[in-house]
Coordinates of C-alpha atoms and ligand atoms in Angstrom, one line a residue:
M1 CA -6.3 11.5 -18.5
S2 CA -8.1 10.2 -16.2
R3 CA -9.9 11.7 -12.9
I4 CA -8.4 10.2 -10.1
V5 CA -9.5 10.5 -6.5
V6 CA -6.3 11.1 -3.6
T7 CA -7.5 10.6 0.0
G8 CA -5.1 12.0 2.0
G9 CA -3.5 14.1 -0.6
A10 CA -2.7 16.8 1.4
G11 CA -0.3 15.3 3.5
F12 CA 3.5 14.0 2.9
L13 CA 3.2 11.5 0.1
G14 CA -0.1 12.6 -1.2
S15 CA 0.8 16.0 -2.2
H16 CA 4.0 14.6 -3.6
V17 CA 1.8 11.9 -5.6
C18 CA -1.0 14.5 -6.9
E19 CA 1.9 16.5 -8.3
S20 CA 2.7 13.9 -10.4
L21 CA -0.6 12.7 -11.8
F22 CA -1.1 16.1 -12.3
A23 CA 2.3 16.9 -14.0
R24 CA 1.0 13.9 -16.6
G25 CA -2.3 14.9 -17.2
D26 CA -4.5 13.8 -14.4
H27 CA -7.3 15.6 -13.1
V28 CA -7.0 15.1 -9.4
V29 CA -9.5 15.5 -6.3
V30 CA -8.2 15.6 -3.3
V31 CA -10.2 14.1 -0.4
D32 CA -8.5 14.9 3.0
N33 CA -9.4 15.8 7.0
L34 CA -6.3 17.6 7.3
V35 CA -5.6 15.9 10.7
T36 CA -1.8 15.2 9.7
G37 CA -2.2 17.2 6.3
D38 CA -1.6 20.9 5.4
L39 CA -3.4 22.6 2.6
A40 CA 0.1 24.2 2.2
N41 CA 1.1 21.4 0.6
L42 CA -1.5 21.6 -2.3
E43 CA -1.1 25.5 -2.8
H44 CA 0.9 25.2 -6.6
L45 CA -2.0 22.9 -7.2
A46 CA -5.3 25.1 -5.9
G47 CA -7.4 27.0 -8.1
R48 CA -6.1 24.9 -11.4
P49 CA -8.3 23.7 -13.9
G50 CA -8.5 19.8 -13.3
F51 CA -8.0 19.7 -9.3
A52 CA -10.5 19.8 -6.9
F53 CA -10.2 19.7 -2.8
V54 CA -12.8 18.4 -0.5
Q55 CA -12.4 18.9 3.3
A56 CA -14.0 15.4 4.8
D57 CA -13.1 12.5 7.4
V58 CA -13.4 9.5 4.7
S59 CA -14.1 7.5 7.5
R60 CA -17.4 9.1 7.4
V61 CA -18.3 10.1 3.8
L62 CA -16.6 10.1 0.8
P63 CA -18.2 13.1 -1.2
V64 CA -17.2 12.9 -5.1
D65 CA -19.1 14.2 -7.5
G66 CA -18.4 13.1 -11.5
P67 CA -16.4 10.7 -13.1
V68 CA -14.0 8.9 -11.4
D69 CA -11.2 6.4 -13.1
A70 CA -9.1 5.8 -10.2
V71 CA -9.4 6.0 -6.4
M72 CA -6.0 5.9 -4.5
H73 CA -6.3 6.0 -0.9
L74 CA -3.9 7.3 1.4
A75 CA -5.2 8.8 3.9
S76 CA -4.1 7.4 7.6
P77 CA -1.5 9.4 9.9
A78 CA 1.5 7.8 9.2
S79 CA 4.2 8.5 11.5
P80 CA 4.4 6.2 14.8
K81 CA 3.8 9.9 16.9
D82 CA 0.7 10.5 15.2
Y83 CA -1.2 7.1 15.3
L84 CA -0.1 6.7 18.9
E85 CA -2.1 9.9 19.3
L86 CA -4.6 8.7 17.2
P87 CA -5.3 5.6 17.8
I88 CA -9.3 4.8 17.4
E89 CA -8.8 6.9 13.9
T90 CA -6.3 5.0 12.6
L91 CA -7.7 2.0 12.8
E92 CA -11.3 3.7 11.6
V93 CA -9.4 5.1 8.6
G94 CA -7.7 1.8 7.7
S95 CA -11.3 -0.4 8.0
R96 CA -14.5 1.7 7.2
G97 CA -11.7 4.5 5.3
T98 CA -10.5 1.9 3.2
Q99 CA -14.4 0.7 2.7
L100 CA -15.5 3.6 1.6
A101 CA -13.1 4.4 -1.0
L102 CA -13.4 0.8 -2.4
E103 CA -17.2 1.3 -2.4
L104 CA -16.4 4.6 -4.6
A105 CA -14.1 2.3 -7.2
R106 CA -16.6 -0.1 -7.0
E107 CA -20.0 2.6 -7.8
H108 CA -17.8 4.1 -10.8
D109 CA -16.0 0.7 -12.3
A110 CA -12.5 2.5 -11.4
R111 CA -9.2 1.4 -10.3
F112 CA -8.5 0.9 -6.5
F113 CA -5.3 1.3 -5.3
L114 CA -4.4 1.2 -1.4
A115 CA -1.2 2.7 0.6
S116 CA 0.0 0.0 2.4
T117 CA 2.9 -0.4 4.7
S118 CA 6.1 -2.3 5.4
E119 CA 4.6 -2.4 8.8
V120 CA 2.2 -5.4 7.9
Y121 CA 5.8 -7.1 8.0
G122 CA 5.8 -6.2 11.9
D123 CA 9.3 -6.9 13.6
P124 CA 10.4 -9.3 10.7
Q125 CA 12.0 -12.8 11.2
V126 CA 12.7 -12.5 7.4
H127 CA 15.2 -10.2 6.2
P128 CA 14.8 -9.1 3.5
Q129 CA 11.0 -8.8 3.2
P130 CA 9.6 -10.7 0.2
E131 CA 5.8 -9.9 -0.4
T132 CA 5.0 -13.7 0.4
Y133 CA 6.3 -13.3 3.9
W134 CA 3.1 -13.4 6.2
G135 CA 4.8 -10.7 8.7
N136 CA 5.4 -10.7 12.7
V137 CA 2.8 -8.3 14.1
N138 CA 2.1 -7.7 17.7
P139 CA -2.1 -7.2 17.6
V140 CA -2.2 -5.8 20.6
G141 CA 0.7 -3.6 21.0
P142 CA 0.6 0.5 20.7
R143 CA 2.2 -0.4 17.1
G144 CA -1.1 -2.8 16.3
V145 CA -3.3 0.1 15.7
Y146 CA -1.0 1.1 12.6
D147 CA -0.2 -2.6 11.5
E148 CA -3.6 -4.5 11.5
A149 CA -5.3 -1.3 10.5
K150 CA -3.5 -2.2 7.1
R151 CA -3.7 -5.4 7.3
F152 CA -7.0 -5.6 7.1
A153 CA -7.5 -2.7 4.7
E154 CA -5.2 -5.1 2.3
A155 CA -7.4 -8.4 3.0
L156 CA -10.6 -6.0 2.5
T157 CA -9.1 -4.8 -0.6
M158 CA -8.2 -8.5 -2.0
A159 CA -12.0 -9.4 -0.8
Y160 CA -13.5 -6.6 -3.0
H161 CA -11.2 -7.8 -5.9
H162 CA -12.4 -11.2 -5.5
R163 CA -15.9 -11.1 -4.5
H164 CA -17.1 -7.7 -6.5
G165 CA -14.3 -7.8 -9.3
V166 CA -12.5 -4.3 -8.6
D167 CA -9.6 -3.4 -10.1
V168 CA -6.8 -3.5 -7.0
R169 CA -3.4 -2.4 -6.5
I170 CA -1.8 -2.7 -2.9
V171 CA 1.6 -0.8 -2.6
R172 CA 3.9 -2.1 0.5
I173 CA 5.8 1.4 1.1
F174 CA 9.3 1.4 3.3
N175 CA 10.0 4.3 5.3
T176 CA 10.0 7.6 3.0
Y177 CA 11.3 11.2 3.1
G178 CA 11.7 13.9 1.7
P179 CA 10.6 17.8 1.1
R180 CA 6.8 18.5 3.3
M181 CA 7.4 16.3 5.8
R182 CA 6.5 18.2 8.8
P183 CA 9.2 19.5 11.2
Q184 CA 7.7 17.8 14.6
D185 CA 6.2 14.7 12.5
G186 CA 8.4 12.5 14.7
R187 CA 9.8 10.6 12.3
V188 CA 13.5 9.5 12.7
V189 CA 14.5 11.8 9.5
S190 CA 12.5 14.5 9.7
N191 CA 13.9 14.7 13.7
F192 CA 17.5 14.0 12.7
L193 CA 17.4 16.4 10.4
V194 CA 15.7 19.5 12.5
Q195 CA 17.8 18.5 15.5
A196 CA 21.3 18.7 13.5
L197 CA 20.0 21.5 11.7
T198 CA 18.7 23.6 14.8
G199 CA 21.9 22.3 17.0
Q200 CA 20.2 20.1 19.6
P201 CA 21.2 16.8 20.2
L202 CA 20.2 13.9 18.1
T203 CA 17.9 11.5 19.7
I204 CA 18.6 7.8 19.1
Y205 CA 16.2 5.6 20.5
G206 CA 17.4 2.1 21.8
S207 CA 21.1 1.1 21.0
G208 CA 20.6 2.6 17.1
E209 CA 21.8 -0.9 15.7
Q210 CA 18.2 -1.1 14.8
T211 CA 17.9 -1.0 10.4
R212 CA 15.8 0.6 8.1
S213 CA 15.8 1.3 4.3
F214 CA 14.8 5.0 3.7
T215 CA 13.2 5.8 0.4
F216 CA 13.6 9.4 -1.2
V217 CA 9.7 10.9 -1.9
D218 CA 10.7 10.9 -5.7
D219 CA 11.6 7.4 -5.9
E220 CA 8.5 6.3 -4.0
V221 CA 6.2 8.3 -6.0
R222 CA 7.8 7.0 -9.5
G223 CA 7.5 3.1 -8.3
I224 CA 3.7 4.3 -7.0
L225 CA 2.7 5.3 -10.6
G226 CA 4.2 2.7 -12.1
L227 CA 2.4 0.5 -9.9
L228 CA -0.6 1.9 -10.4
D229 CA -0.6 1.7 -14.2
S230 CA 0.8 -1.7 -14.4
S231 CA -1.6 -4.8 -14.5
Y232 CA -0.3 -6.3 -10.9
V233 CA -2.9 -7.1 -8.9
G234 CA -1.6 -7.7 -5.3
P235 CA 0.9 -6.1 -2.7
M236 CA 4.1 -5.5 -3.9
N237 CA 6.8 -3.2 -1.9
I238 CA 8.3 -0.5 -3.4
G239 CA 11.5 1.4 -1.3
N240 CA 15.1 1.5 -1.2
D241 CA 17.0 -1.7 -0.8
G242 CA 20.0 0.2 0.9
E243 CA 19.6 -0.8 4.6
F244 CA 21.2 1.6 7.6
S245 CA 21.4 1.3 11.3
L246 CA 20.1 4.4 13.1
N247 CA 23.7 5.0 14.1
E248 CA 25.0 5.1 10.8
L249 CA 21.8 7.4 9.9
A250 CA 22.9 9.6 12.7
R251 CA 26.4 9.9 11.1
L252 CA 25.4 10.7 7.8
V253 CA 23.0 13.4 9.0
L254 CA 25.8 15.4 10.8
E255 CA 28.2 15.0 8.0
V256 CA 25.6 16.3 5.6
T257 CA 24.6 19.3 7.5
N258 CA 27.7 20.0 8.7
S259 CA 26.6 20.4 12.5
G260 CA 28.6 19.6 16.2
S261 CA 25.2 18.5 17.4
E262 CA 25.8 15.8 20.0
I263 CA 24.1 12.2 20.0
V264 CA 22.0 11.2 23.0
Y265 CA 20.5 7.8 23.7
E266 CA 16.7 7.2 24.8
P267 CA 14.6 4.2 25.8
L268 CA 13.2 2.2 22.7
P269 CA 9.6 2.5 22.1
V270 CA 7.8 -0.8 22.9
D271 CA 7.8 -3.4 19.8
D272 CA 10.1 -1.1 17.5
P273 CA 11.1 -3.1 15.0
T274 CA 14.5 -4.2 15.1
Q275 CA 15.3 -4.7 11.2
R276 CA 13.3 -3.2 7.6
K277 CA 14.6 -4.1 4.0
P278 CA 12.7 -4.5 1.1
D279 CA 12.9 -7.9 -1.4
L280 CA 12.6 -5.6 -4.3
T281 CA 12.7 -8.6 -6.5
L282 CA 9.1 -8.5 -7.6
A283 CA 9.0 -5.1 -8.4
R284 CA 11.9 -4.8 -10.3
S285 CA 11.1 -7.7 -12.5
T286 CA 6.9 -6.5 -13.0
I287 CA 7.2 -2.7 -13.3
G288 CA 11.3 -2.1 -13.7
F289 CA 11.5 -0.2 -10.8
E290 CA 15.0 0.9 -9.1
P291 CA 15.1 3.3 -6.7
R292 CA 17.8 6.3 -8.1
V293 CA 18.1 8.5 -5.0
A294 CA 21.1 7.1 -2.3
L295 CA 20.5 8.1 1.2
R296 CA 23.1 11.0 1.2
E297 CA 21.7 12.8 -1.7
G298 CA 18.0 12.5 -0.8
L299 CA 19.4 14.1 3.0
V300 CA 21.0 16.9 1.4
L301 CA 18.0 17.8 -0.8
T302 CA 16.1 17.3 2.5
A303 CA 18.3 19.1 4.9
A304 CA 18.0 22.2 2.1
Y305 CA 13.9 21.9 2.6
F306 CA 13.9 21.7 6.3
A307 CA 16.5 24.8 6.1
R308 CA 14.2 26.8 4.2
R309 CA 11.1 25.9 6.2
L310 CA 12.8 26.8 9.3
G311 CA 13.9 30.0 7.8
L312 CA 17.5 29.0 8.5
Ligands
NAD401 P1 0.8 12.1 6.2 O1 0.5 11.9 7.9 O2 1.8 13.1 6.0 O3 -0.3 12.1 5.4 C1 -1.6 11.3 5.5 C2 -3.0 12.4 5.0 O4 -4.1 11.6 5.4 C3 -2.9 13.6 5.5 O5 -3.3 14.7 4.8 C4 -3.8 13.3 7.0 O6 -4.8 14.9 6.7 C5 -5.0 12.4 5.9 N1 -5.8 12.0 6.7 C6 -5.6 11.0 7.9 N2 -6.8 10.5 8.3 C7 -7.6 10.9 7.8 C8 -9.0 10.8 7.4 N3 -9.8 9.9 7.9 N4 -10.1 11.2 6.6 C9 -9.3 12.1 5.5 N5 -8.2 12.4 5.1 C10 -7.1 11.7 6.1 O7 1.5 10.5 5.9 P2 2.3 9.9 5.0 O8 3.8 9.5 5.2 O9 2.3 11.1 3.5 O10 1.5 9.2 4.2 C11 0.6 8.5 3.1 C12 0.0 7.2 3.0 O11 1.2 6.4 3.1 C13 -0.5 6.6 4.5 O12 -1.3 5.6 4.1 C14 0.7 5.7 5.4 O13 0.2 4.9 5.9 C15 1.2 5.1 3.9 N6 2.9 5.3 4.3 C16 3.6 6.1 4.2 C17 5.0 5.8 4.7 C18 6.0 6.8 4.8 O14 7.2 6.4 5.0 N7 5.9 8.2 4.1 C19 5.4 4.5 4.7 C20 4.8 3.3 4.9 C21 3.1 3.5 4.7
UDP402 N1 14.1 7.1 15.9 C1 15.1 7.0 16.6 N2 14.6 8.6 16.8 C2 13.8 9.4 16.7 C3 13.0 9.0 15.9 C4 13.0 7.7 15.6 O1 16.1 6.6 17.1 O2 14.3 10.7 16.8 C5 14.1 5.2 15.9 C6 12.9 4.4 16.0 O3 12.7 4.1 17.2 C7 13.2 3.5 15.0 C8 13.6 4.0 13.7 O4 14.3 5.1 13.8 O5 13.6 2.4 15.2 C9 12.5 4.7 12.5 O6 11.3 5.5 13.1 P1 10.3 6.1 12.5 O7 9.5 6.5 13.4 O8 10.9 7.0 11.9 O9 9.6 5.1 11.7 P2 9.3 3.5 11.8 O10 9.8 2.6 10.9 O11 9.4 3.3 13.3 O12 7.7 3.8 11.1

């Protein structure tokens, strides 16, 4: 049993990570300012022995008392809609927030785990993307606030490892979806499912020929815990290496929701990556990771969640 601090634990992915840690017997301290998170995501853990919640902006303070065996830094706006509305806050939580989380780990001689992103590859010119690819990011474009924050966070994490001997893990997460996403979060899976379920048009940005690799949250969390428990230091891709165009995703969403919604095409956001797919060789060979939930199956499960949440 370990006592693990999870920044951003009230968010979509963080709440699932906390649940899995708790289920295996770890104690969990969530630190979150609720900027994009929701306490309702943690209501089944609240009040249980071994679980604690601290409301704080981790770019300013990280007030945790007692023993700490690991610090998992997941706090950050993650949806493009959110980080475009919170550009400075996103840069702060990736830089100052990451440093405070690393200092907490260093103080307790604890393991540090960083939630990084496939966005470090930007609009990739190597496909699929292995961890050795350095990426193609526009630092001054609108997405730069997120991409560069995460790239800085990775650099800082490795600097604490080399300079101070902190035991670190870095996961590069590829588009993850599932229950507890906010209906208005702005990401494509939540947008399409909510639109399909409520009879509104599905909004495809650009031609819809850009691709993404979508990971169901249970697979992502299993990979995250596998990496946390491993001895591998350095970035590791965790995702699903199925690759779908947005046009294919829209058709699949209409099919699984049995929706008659039409599809409309809207302008492509600036610097929107044209393709994205993880090279999972490292994850497979190092921690035996294999995604299990196919996109269709994951969409069915997520559609059921949105239908319940929207009272349909
Ligand atoms: P989310 O927005 O649901 O969760 C982020 C959480 O961080 C929220 O609870 C929010 O309130 C909290 N937070 C943000 N800034 C904070 C601050 N300064 N202090 C304290 N708490 C703060 O997003 P998510 O999808 O759950 O993403 C979680 C992490 O995973 C993020 O670091 C994100 O960059 C990374 N990630 C997610 C995906 C994905 O597809 N979901 C992909 C790549 C990377
Ligand atoms: N997208 C879309 N319609 C939407 C929301 C997003 O076509 O309603 C596109 C977006 O332009 C991008 C892809 O879907 O090409 C994935 O977007 P998302 O915001 O989910 O994640 P990203 O991979 O861009 O961070």
